[in-house]
Short mmCIF file of C-alpha atoms in Angstrom, two decimals:
data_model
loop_
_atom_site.label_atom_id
_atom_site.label_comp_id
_atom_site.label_asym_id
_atom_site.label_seq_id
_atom_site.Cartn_x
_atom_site.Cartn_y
_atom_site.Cartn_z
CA UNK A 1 13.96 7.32 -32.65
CA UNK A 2 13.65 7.93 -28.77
CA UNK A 3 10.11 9.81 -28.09
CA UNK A 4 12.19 10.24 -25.23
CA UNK A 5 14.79 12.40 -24.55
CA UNK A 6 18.03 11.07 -22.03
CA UNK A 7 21.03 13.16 -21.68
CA UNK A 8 24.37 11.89 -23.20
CA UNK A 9 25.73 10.80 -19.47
CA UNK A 10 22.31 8.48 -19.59
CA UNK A 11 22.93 6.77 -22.88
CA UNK A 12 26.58 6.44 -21.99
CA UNK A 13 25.64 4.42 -18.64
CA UNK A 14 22.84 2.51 -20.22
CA UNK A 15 25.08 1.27 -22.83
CA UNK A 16 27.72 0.11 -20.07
CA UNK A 17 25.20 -1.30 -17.82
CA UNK A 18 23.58 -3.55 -20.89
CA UNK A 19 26.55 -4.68 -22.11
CA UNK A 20 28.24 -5.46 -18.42
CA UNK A 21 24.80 -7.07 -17.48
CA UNK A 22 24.73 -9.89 -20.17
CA UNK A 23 28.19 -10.37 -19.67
CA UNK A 24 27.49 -10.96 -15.83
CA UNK A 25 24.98 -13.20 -16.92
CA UNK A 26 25.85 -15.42 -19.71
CA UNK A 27 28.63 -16.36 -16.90
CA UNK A 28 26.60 -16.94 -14.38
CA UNK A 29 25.11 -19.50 -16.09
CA UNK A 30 27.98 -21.33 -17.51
CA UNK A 31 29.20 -21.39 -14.50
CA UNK A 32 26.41 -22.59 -12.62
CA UNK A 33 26.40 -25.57 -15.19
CA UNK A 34 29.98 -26.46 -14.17
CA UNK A 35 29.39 -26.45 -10.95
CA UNK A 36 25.96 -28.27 -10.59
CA UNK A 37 27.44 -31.03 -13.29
CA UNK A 38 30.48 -31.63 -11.19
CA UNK A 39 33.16 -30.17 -13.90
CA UNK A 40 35.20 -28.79 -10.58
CA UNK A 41 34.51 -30.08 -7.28
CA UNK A 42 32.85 -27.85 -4.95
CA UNK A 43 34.26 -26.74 -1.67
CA UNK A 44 30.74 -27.43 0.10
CA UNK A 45 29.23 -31.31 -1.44
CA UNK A 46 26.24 -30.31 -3.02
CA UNK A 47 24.11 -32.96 -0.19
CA UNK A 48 25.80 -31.67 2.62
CA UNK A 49 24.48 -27.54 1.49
CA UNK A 50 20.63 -29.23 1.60
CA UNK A 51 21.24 -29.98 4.90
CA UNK A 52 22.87 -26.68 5.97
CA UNK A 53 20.56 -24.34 4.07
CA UNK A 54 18.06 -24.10 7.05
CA UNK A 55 20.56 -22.64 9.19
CA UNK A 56 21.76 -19.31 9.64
CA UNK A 57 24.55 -18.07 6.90
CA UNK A 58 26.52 -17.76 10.06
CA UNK A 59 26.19 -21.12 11.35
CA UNK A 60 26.41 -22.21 7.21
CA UNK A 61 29.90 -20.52 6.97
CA UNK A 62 31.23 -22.27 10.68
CA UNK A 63 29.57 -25.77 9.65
CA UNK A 64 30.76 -25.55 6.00
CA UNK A 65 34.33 -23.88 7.06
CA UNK A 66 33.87 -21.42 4.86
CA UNK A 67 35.03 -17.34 5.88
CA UNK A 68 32.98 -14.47 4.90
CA UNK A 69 34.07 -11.11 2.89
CA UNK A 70 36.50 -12.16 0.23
CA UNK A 71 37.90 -14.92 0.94
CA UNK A 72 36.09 -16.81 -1.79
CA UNK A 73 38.76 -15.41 -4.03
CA UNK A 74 41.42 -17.69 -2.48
CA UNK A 75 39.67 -20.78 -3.02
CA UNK A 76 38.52 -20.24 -6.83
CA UNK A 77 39.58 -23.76 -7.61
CA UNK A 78 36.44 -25.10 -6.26
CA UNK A 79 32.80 -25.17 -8.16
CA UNK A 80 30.88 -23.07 -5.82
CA UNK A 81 33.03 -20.95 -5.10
CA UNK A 82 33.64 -19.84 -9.04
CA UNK A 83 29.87 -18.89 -9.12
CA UNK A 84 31.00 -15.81 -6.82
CA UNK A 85 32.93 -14.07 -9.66
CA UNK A 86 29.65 -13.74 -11.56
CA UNK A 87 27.69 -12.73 -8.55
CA UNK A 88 29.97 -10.27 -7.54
CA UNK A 89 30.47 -9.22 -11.46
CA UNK A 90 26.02 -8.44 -10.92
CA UNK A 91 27.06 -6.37 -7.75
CA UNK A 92 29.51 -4.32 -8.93
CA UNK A 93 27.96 -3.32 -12.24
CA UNK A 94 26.55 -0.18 -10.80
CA UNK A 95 30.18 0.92 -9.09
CA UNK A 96 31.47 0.59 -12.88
CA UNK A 97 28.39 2.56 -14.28
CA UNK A 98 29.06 4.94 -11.89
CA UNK A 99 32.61 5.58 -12.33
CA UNK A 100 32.18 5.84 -16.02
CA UNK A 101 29.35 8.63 -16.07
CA UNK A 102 31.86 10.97 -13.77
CA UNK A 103 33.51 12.37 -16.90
CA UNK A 104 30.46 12.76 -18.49
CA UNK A 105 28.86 15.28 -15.88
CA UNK A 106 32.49 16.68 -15.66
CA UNK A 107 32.01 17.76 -19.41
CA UNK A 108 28.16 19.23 -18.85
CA UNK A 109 29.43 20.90 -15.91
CA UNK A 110 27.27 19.59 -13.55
CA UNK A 111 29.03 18.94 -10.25
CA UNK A 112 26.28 18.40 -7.72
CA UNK A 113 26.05 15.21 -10.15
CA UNK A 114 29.47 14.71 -9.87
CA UNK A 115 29.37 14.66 -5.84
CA UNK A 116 26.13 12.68 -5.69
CA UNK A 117 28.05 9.90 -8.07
CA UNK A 118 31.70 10.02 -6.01
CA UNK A 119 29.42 9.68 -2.87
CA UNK A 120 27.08 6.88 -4.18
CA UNK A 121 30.75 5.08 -5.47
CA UNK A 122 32.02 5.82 -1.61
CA UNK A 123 28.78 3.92 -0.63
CA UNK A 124 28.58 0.67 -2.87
CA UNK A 125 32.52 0.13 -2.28
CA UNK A 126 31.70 0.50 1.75
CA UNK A 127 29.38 -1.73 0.93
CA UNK A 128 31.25 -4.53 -1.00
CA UNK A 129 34.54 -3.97 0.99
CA UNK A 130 33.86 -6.85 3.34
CA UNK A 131 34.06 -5.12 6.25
CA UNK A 132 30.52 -4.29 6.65
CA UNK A 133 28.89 -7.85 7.46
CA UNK A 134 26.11 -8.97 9.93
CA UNK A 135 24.73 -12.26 11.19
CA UNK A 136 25.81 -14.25 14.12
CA UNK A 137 22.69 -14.65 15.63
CA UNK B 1 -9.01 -8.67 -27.47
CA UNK B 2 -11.64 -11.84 -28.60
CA UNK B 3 -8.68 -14.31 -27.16
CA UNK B 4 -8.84 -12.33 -23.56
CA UNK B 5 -10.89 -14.72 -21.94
CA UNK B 6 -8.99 -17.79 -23.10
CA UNK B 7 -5.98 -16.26 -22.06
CA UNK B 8 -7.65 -15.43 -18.49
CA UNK B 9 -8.60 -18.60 -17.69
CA UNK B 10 -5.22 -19.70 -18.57
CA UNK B 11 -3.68 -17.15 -16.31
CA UNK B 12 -6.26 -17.87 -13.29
CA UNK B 13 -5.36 -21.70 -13.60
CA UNK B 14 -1.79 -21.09 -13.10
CA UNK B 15 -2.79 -18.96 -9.92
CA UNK B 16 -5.11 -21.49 -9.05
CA UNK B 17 -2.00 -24.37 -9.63
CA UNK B 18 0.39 -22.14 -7.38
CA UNK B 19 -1.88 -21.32 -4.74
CA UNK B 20 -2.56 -25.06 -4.24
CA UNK B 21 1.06 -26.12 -4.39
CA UNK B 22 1.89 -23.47 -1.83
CA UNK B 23 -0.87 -25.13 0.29
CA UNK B 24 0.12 -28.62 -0.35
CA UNK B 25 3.91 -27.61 0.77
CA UNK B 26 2.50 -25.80 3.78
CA UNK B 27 0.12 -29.10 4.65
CA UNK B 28 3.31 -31.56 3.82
CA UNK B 29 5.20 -29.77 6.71
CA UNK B 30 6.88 -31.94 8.84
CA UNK B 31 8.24 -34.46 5.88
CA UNK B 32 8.75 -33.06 2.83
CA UNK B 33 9.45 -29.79 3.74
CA UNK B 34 11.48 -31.47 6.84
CA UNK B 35 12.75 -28.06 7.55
CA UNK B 36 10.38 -25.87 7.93
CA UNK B 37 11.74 -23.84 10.42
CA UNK B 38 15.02 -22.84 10.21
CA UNK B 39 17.91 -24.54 12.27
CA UNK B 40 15.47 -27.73 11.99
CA UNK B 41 16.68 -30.95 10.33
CA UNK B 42 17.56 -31.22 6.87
CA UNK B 43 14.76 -32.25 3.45
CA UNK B 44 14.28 -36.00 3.18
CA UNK B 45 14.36 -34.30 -0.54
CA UNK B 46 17.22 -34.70 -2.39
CA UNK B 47 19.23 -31.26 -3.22
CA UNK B 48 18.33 -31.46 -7.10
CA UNK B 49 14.52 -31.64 -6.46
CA UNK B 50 14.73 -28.42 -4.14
CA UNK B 51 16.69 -26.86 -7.30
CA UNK B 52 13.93 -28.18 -9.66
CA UNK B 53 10.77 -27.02 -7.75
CA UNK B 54 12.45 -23.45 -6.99
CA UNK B 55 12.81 -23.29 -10.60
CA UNK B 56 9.32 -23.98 -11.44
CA UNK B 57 7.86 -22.04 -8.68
CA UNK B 58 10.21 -18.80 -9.57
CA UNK B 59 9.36 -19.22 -13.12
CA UNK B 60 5.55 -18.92 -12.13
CA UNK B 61 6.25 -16.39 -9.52
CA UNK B 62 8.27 -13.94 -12.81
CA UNK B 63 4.94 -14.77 -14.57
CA UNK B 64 2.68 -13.69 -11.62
CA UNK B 65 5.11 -10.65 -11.21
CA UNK B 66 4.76 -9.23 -14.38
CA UNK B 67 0.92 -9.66 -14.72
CA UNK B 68 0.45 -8.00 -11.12
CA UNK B 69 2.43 -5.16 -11.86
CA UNK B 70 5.23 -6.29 -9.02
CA UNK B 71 8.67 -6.29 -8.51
CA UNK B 72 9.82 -10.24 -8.60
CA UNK B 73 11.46 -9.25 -5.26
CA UNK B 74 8.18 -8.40 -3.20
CA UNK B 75 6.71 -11.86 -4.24
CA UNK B 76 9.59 -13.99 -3.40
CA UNK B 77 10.53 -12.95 0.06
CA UNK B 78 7.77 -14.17 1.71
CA UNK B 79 6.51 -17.28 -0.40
CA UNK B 80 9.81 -18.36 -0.41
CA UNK B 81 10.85 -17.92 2.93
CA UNK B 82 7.17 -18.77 4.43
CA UNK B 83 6.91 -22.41 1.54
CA UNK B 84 10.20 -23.41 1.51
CA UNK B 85 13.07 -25.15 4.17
CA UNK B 86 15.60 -22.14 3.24
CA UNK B 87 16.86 -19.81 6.31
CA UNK B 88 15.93 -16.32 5.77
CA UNK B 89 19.20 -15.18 5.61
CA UNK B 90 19.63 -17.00 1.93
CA UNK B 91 16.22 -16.11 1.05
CA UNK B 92 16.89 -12.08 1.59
CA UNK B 93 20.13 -12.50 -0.03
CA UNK B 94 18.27 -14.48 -3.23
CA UNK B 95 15.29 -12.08 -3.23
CA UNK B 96 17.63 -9.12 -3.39
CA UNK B 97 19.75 -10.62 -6.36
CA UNK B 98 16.05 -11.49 -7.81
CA UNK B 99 15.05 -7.79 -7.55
CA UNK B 100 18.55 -6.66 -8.60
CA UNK B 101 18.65 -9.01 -11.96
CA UNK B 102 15.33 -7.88 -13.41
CA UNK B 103 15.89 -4.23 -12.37
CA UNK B 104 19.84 -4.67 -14.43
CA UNK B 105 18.01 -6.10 -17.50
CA UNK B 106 15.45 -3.51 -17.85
CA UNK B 107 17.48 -0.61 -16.79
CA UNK B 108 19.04 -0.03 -19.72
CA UNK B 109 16.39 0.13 -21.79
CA UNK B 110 14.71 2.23 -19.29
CA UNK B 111 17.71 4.36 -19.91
CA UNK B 112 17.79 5.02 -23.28
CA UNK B 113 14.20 5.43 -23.60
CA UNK B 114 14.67 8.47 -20.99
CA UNK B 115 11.78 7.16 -19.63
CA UNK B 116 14.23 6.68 -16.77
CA UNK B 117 15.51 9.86 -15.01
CA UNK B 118 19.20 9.69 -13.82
CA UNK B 119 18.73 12.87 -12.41
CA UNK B 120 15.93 11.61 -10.53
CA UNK B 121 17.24 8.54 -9.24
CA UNK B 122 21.15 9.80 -8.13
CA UNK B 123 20.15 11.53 -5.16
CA UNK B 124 17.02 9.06 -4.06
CA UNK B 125 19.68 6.18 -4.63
CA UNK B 126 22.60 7.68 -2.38
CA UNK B 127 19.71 7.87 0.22
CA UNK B 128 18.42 4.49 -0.42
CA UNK B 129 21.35 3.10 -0.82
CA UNK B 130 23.35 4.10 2.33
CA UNK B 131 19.54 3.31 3.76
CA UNK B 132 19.81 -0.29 2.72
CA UNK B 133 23.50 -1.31 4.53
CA UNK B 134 22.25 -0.15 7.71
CA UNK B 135 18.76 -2.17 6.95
CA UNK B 136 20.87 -5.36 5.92
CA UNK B 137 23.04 -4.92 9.14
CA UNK B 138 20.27 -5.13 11.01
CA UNK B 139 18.30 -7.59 9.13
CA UNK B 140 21.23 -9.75 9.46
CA UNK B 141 21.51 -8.88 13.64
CA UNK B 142 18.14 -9.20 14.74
CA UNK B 143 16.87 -12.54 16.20
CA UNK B 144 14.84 -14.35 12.97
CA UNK B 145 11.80 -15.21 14.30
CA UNK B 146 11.84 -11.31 14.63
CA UNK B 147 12.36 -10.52 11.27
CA UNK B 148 9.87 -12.71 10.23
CA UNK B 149 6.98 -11.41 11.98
CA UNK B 150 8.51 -7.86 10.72
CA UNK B 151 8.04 -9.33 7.13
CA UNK B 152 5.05 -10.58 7.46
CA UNK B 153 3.46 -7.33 8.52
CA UNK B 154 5.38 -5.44 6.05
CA UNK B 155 4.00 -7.86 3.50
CA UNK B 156 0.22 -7.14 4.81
CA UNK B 157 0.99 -3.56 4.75
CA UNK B 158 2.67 -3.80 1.42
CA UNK B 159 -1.49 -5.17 0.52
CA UNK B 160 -2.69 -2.50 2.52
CA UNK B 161 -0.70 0.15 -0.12
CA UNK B 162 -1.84 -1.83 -2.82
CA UNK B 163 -5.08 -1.77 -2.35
CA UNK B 164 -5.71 1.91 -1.22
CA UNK B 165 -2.33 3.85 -3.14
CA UNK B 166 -3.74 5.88 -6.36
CA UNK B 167 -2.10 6.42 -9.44
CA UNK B 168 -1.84 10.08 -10.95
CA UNK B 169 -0.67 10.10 -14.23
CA UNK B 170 0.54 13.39 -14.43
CA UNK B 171 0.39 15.09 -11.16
CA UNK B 172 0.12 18.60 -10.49
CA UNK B 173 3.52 20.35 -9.53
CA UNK B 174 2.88 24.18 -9.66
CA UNK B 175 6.14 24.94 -8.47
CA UNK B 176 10.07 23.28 -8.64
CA UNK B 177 11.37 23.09 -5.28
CA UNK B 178 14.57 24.70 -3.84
CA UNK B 179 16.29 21.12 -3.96
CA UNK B 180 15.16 19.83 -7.24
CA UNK B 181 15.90 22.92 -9.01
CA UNK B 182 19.94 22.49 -7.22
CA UNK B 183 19.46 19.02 -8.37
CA UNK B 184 18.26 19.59 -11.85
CA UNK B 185 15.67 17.37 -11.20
CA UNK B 186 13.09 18.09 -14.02
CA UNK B 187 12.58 17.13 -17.61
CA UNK B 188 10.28 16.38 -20.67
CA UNK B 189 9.43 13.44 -22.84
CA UNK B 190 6.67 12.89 -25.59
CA UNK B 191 3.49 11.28 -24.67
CA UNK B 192 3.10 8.30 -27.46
CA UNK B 193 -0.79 8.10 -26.91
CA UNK B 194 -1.01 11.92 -27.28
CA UNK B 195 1.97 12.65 -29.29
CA UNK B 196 2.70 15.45 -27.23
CA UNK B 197 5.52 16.54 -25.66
CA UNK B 198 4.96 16.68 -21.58
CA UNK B 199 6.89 18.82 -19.05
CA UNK B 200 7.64 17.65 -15.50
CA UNK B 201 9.17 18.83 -12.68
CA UNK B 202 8.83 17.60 -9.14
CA UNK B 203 8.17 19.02 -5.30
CA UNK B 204 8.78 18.17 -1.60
CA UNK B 205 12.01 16.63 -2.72
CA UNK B 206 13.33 16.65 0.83
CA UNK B 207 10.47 15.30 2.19
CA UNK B 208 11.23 12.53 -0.39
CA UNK B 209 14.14 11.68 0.36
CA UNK B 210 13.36 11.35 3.84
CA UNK B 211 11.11 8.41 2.99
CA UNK B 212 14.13 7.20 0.85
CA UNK B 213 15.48 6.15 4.22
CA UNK B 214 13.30 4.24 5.29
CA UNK B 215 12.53 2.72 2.10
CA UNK B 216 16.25 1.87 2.13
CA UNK B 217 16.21 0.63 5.35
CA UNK B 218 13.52 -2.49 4.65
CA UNK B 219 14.62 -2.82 1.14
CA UNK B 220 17.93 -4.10 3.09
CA UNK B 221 16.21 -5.64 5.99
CA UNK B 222 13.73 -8.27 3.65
CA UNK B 223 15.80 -8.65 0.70
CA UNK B 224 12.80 -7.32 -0.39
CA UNK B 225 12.53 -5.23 -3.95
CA UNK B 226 11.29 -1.41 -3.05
CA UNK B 227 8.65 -0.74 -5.93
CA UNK B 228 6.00 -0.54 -4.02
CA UNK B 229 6.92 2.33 -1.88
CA UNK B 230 9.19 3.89 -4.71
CA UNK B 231 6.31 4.71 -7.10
CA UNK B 232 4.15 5.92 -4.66
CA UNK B 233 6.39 8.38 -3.39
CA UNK B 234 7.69 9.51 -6.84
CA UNK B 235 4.91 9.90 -7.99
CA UNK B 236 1.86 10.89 -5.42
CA UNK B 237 4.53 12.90 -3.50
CA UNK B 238 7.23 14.48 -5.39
CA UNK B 239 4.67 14.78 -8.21
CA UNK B 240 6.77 12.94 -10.81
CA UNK B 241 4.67 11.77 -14.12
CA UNK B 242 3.52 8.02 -13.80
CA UNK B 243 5.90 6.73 -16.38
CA UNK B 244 8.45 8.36 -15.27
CA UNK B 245 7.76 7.81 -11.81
CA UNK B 246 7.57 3.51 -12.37
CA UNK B 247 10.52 3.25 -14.75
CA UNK B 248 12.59 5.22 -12.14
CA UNK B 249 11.41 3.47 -9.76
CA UNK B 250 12.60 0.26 -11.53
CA UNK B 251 15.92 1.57 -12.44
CA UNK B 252 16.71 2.46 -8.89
CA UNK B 253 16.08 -1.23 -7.44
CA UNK B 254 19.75 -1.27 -9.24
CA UNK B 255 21.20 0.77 -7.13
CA UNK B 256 19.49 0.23 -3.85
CA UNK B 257 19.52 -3.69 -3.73
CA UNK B 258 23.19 -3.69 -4.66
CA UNK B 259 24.34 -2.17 -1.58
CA UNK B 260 22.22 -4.42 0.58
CA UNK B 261 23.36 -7.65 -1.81
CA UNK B 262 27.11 -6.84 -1.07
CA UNK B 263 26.24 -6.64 3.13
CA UNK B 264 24.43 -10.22 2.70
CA UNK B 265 27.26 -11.89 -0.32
CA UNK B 266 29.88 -10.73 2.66
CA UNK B 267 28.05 -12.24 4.98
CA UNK B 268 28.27 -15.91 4.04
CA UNK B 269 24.09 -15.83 2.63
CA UNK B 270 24.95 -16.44 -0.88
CA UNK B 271 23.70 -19.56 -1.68
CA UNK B 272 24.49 -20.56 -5.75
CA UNK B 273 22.21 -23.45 -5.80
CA UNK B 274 19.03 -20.81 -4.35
CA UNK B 275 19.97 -17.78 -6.32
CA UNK B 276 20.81 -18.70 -9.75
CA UNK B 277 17.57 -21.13 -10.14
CA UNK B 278 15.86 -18.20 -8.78
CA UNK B 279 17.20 -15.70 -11.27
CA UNK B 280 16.98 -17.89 -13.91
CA UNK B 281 13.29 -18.98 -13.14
CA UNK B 282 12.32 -15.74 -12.32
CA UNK B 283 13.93 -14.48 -15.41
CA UNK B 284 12.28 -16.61 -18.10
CA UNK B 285 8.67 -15.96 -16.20
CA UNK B 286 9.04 -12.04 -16.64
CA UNK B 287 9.62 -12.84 -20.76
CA UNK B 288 7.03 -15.98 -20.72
CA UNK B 289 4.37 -12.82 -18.82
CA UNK B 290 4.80 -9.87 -20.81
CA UNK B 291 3.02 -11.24 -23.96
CA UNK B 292 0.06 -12.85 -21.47
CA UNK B 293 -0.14 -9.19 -20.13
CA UNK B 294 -1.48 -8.03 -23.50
CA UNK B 295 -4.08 -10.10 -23.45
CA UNK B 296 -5.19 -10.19 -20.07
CA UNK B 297 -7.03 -8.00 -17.67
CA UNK B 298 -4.46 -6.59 -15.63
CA UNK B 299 -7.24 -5.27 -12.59
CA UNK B 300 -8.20 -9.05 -11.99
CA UNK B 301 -4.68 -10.38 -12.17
CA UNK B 302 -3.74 -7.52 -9.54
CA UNK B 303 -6.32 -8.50 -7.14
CA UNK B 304 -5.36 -12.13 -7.38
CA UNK B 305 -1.48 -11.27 -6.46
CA UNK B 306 -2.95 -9.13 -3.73
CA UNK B 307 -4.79 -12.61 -2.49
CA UNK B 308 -1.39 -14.10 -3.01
CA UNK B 309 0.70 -11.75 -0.73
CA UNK B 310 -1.82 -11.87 1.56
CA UNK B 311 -1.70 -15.41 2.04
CA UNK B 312 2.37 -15.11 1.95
CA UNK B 313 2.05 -12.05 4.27
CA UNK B 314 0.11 -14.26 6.97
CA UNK B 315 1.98 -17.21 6.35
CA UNK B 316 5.46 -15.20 7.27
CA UNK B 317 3.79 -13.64 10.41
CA UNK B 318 2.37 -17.06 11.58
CA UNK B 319 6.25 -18.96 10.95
CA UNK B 320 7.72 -16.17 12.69
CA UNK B 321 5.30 -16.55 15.82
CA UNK B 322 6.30 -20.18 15.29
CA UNK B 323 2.71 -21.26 14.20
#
């Protein structure tokens, strides 16, 4: 027993966070195995990123022809570019979390909560849509 | 407790071992690093070593991390970045998916135990988090050499908080302020070591949040994690209790870093073969440190990482100045 006590919109998002969490993981490393064994080609040969990881991530992406936001998702077929899905799966546990513990504050009746969480989901999707990126320099 | 010595050599030796590979990489410079500063020429090492010795070194730095009472995040900014040929840009991304990891896998827990407050951490996150893009954005904008003499003084200031910040264990909060008591912001949980229940509530909220922002802001700027200036503010400020305040604290690197991950993933500074050996070193340190922790004394341990970021901190500040 808890010595503890967390409200039922707690539990609720810890138990979606764990379970999203080790799922985000256990394919992160699979497929960090198929891509550093050479299962799928990468887009980027692994001896050519050595010598592009001491520039910029801007002049990475130009050298390496690679675009930034999304557009990893149209070129899936390669090995380095599969190890996004996880990545992004890590970055958008939260957003999930989030959406999921709406209801339950809905049900308690506590809609400040509710407002914080739609705003903090406005935030992280700003965030992840792509269209906030830097660099350049 | 008769095996704390053994165990405190052992734990000094690995600091010892790190602190003189840092040195050797620093002293190799020109050839093995090859790249020491970035848009320089590529490693004469091949790409697997890189992958191999950032595995090793992350693994001791989750080890070091645990014992000194930091966030994996704070640690591997700056030795990374100021040791190793990486650009900053994949370095901040890395150290923020570092920080983000280990605060995704104890979270939960955190959670359940309620020694995490949700109610706590949704409005300091919407803060921190909105913080963060704008600190990333920039981060990402300003010249390098820039942000790295930025990082290196936050990293000696970061030493400066360690060193002088107190802990209160449960501070005194006569009075719920107007915003917390809106917010809910208040609870209780049981003490184990005194089996009694404690009540807490919290003050200056909105002064709190205020320092969210700028927490935010160089959370997103170094990739670094924001435990350092979290628990202090939870805690010495807004007068939440200690455990409370930490596992919070913890919890909301979730929420923070993820914002500021996105801005850097979009941004082309996702590098696989720097992150997930980081992650995954990092990782299996934190479980390899938690059962040296019981045995060793945490106050030496702390003022060894302290010697550590210092080092780091200097070594940032120097690379930036292009020392």
């Amino acid at each position: 027993m808890s010595p503890l006590k967390a409200s039922e919109a707690q539990l609720f998002y810890a138990k979606v966070l764990n379970r999203l969490t080790l799922f985000s993981f256990a394919t992160l490393i699979v497929f960090f195995l198929i891509y550093i064994l050479g299962i799928i080609s990468p887009h980027v040969p692994l001896n050519q990123v050595s010598q592009l990881w001491t520039q910029s991530s801007h002049n990475y992406m130009q050298a390496a022809g690679i675009q930034p936001g999304w557009a990893w998702v149209g070129h899936l077929g390669y090995g380095d570019m599969i190890i996004y899905i996880p990545i992004a799966l890590l970055a958008g546990v939260t957003i999930v979390c989030y959406i999921g513990v709406i209801p339950k504050f809905l049900k308690s009746q506590e809609y400040i909560l509710v407002v914080i969480a739609v705003l903090e989901i406005l935030v992280l999707s700003a965030a992840a849509s792509g269209f906030l990126k830097g660099g350049g320099h | 407790m008769g095996n704390s010595p053994k165990y405190l050599k052992k734990a000094s030796l690995l600091f010892l071992l790190l602190a003189l590979f840092l040195l050797y990489l620093w002293m190799m410079g020109g050839s093995a690093l090859g790249a020491a500063n970035p848009g320089g020429e590529g490693s004469s090492l091949p790409w697997w070593a890189w992958v191999l010795i950032l595995l090793v070194m992350t693994f001791v730095m989750g080890i070091v991390a645990v014992l000194g009472g930091v966030g994996g995040g704070v640690i591997f900014v700056p030795i990374v970045s100021g040791f190793f040929p990486f650009h900053l840009d994949f370095v901040r991304c890395a150290g923020l998916l570092v920080a983000l990891s280990g605060a995704l896998s104890a979270g939960p827990g955190l959670l359940r135990a309620g020694m995490a407050d949700l109610r706590l951490a949704l409005p300091t996150a919407l803060i921190a988090s909105s913080a963060s893009i704008v600190g990333a954005l920039v981060g990402l904008a300003l010249p390098t050499h820039i942000v790295q003499i930025s990082l290196g003084l936050t990293i000696l200031g970061i030493v400066v908080i360690m060193l002088l910040a107190k802990k209160s264990e449960y501070p005194v909060v006569k009075e719920i302020d107007g915003v917390a008591r809106m917010l809910g912001i208040h609870g209780t949980y049981m003490d184990i070591s005194t089996r009694e229940d404690v009540e807490w509530k919290v003050h200056r909220t909105p002064i709190g949040l205020i320092l969210f922002v700028a927490i935010g802001v160089m959370a997103g700027m170094f990739g670094l994690g924001a435990g350092w200036a979290n628990v202090p503010v939870l805690n010495l400020l807004m007068g939440a209790p200690l455990k409370v305040s930490v596992a919070t604290s913890k919890f909301l690197l979730s929420i923070t870093d993820t914002s500021a991950a996105w801005i850097y993933i979009n941004s082309g500074a996702m590098l696989p073969l720097i992150v997930v050996p980081s992650l995954i070193g990092i990782m299996l340190g934190s479980w390899v440190g938690v059962p040296i922790l019981t045995r060793t004394k945490p106050t030496v341990i702390r003022y060894i990482v302290i010697g550590l970021l210092t080092f780091s901190g200097l070594r940032a500040f120097l690379k930036g100045l292009g020392i």
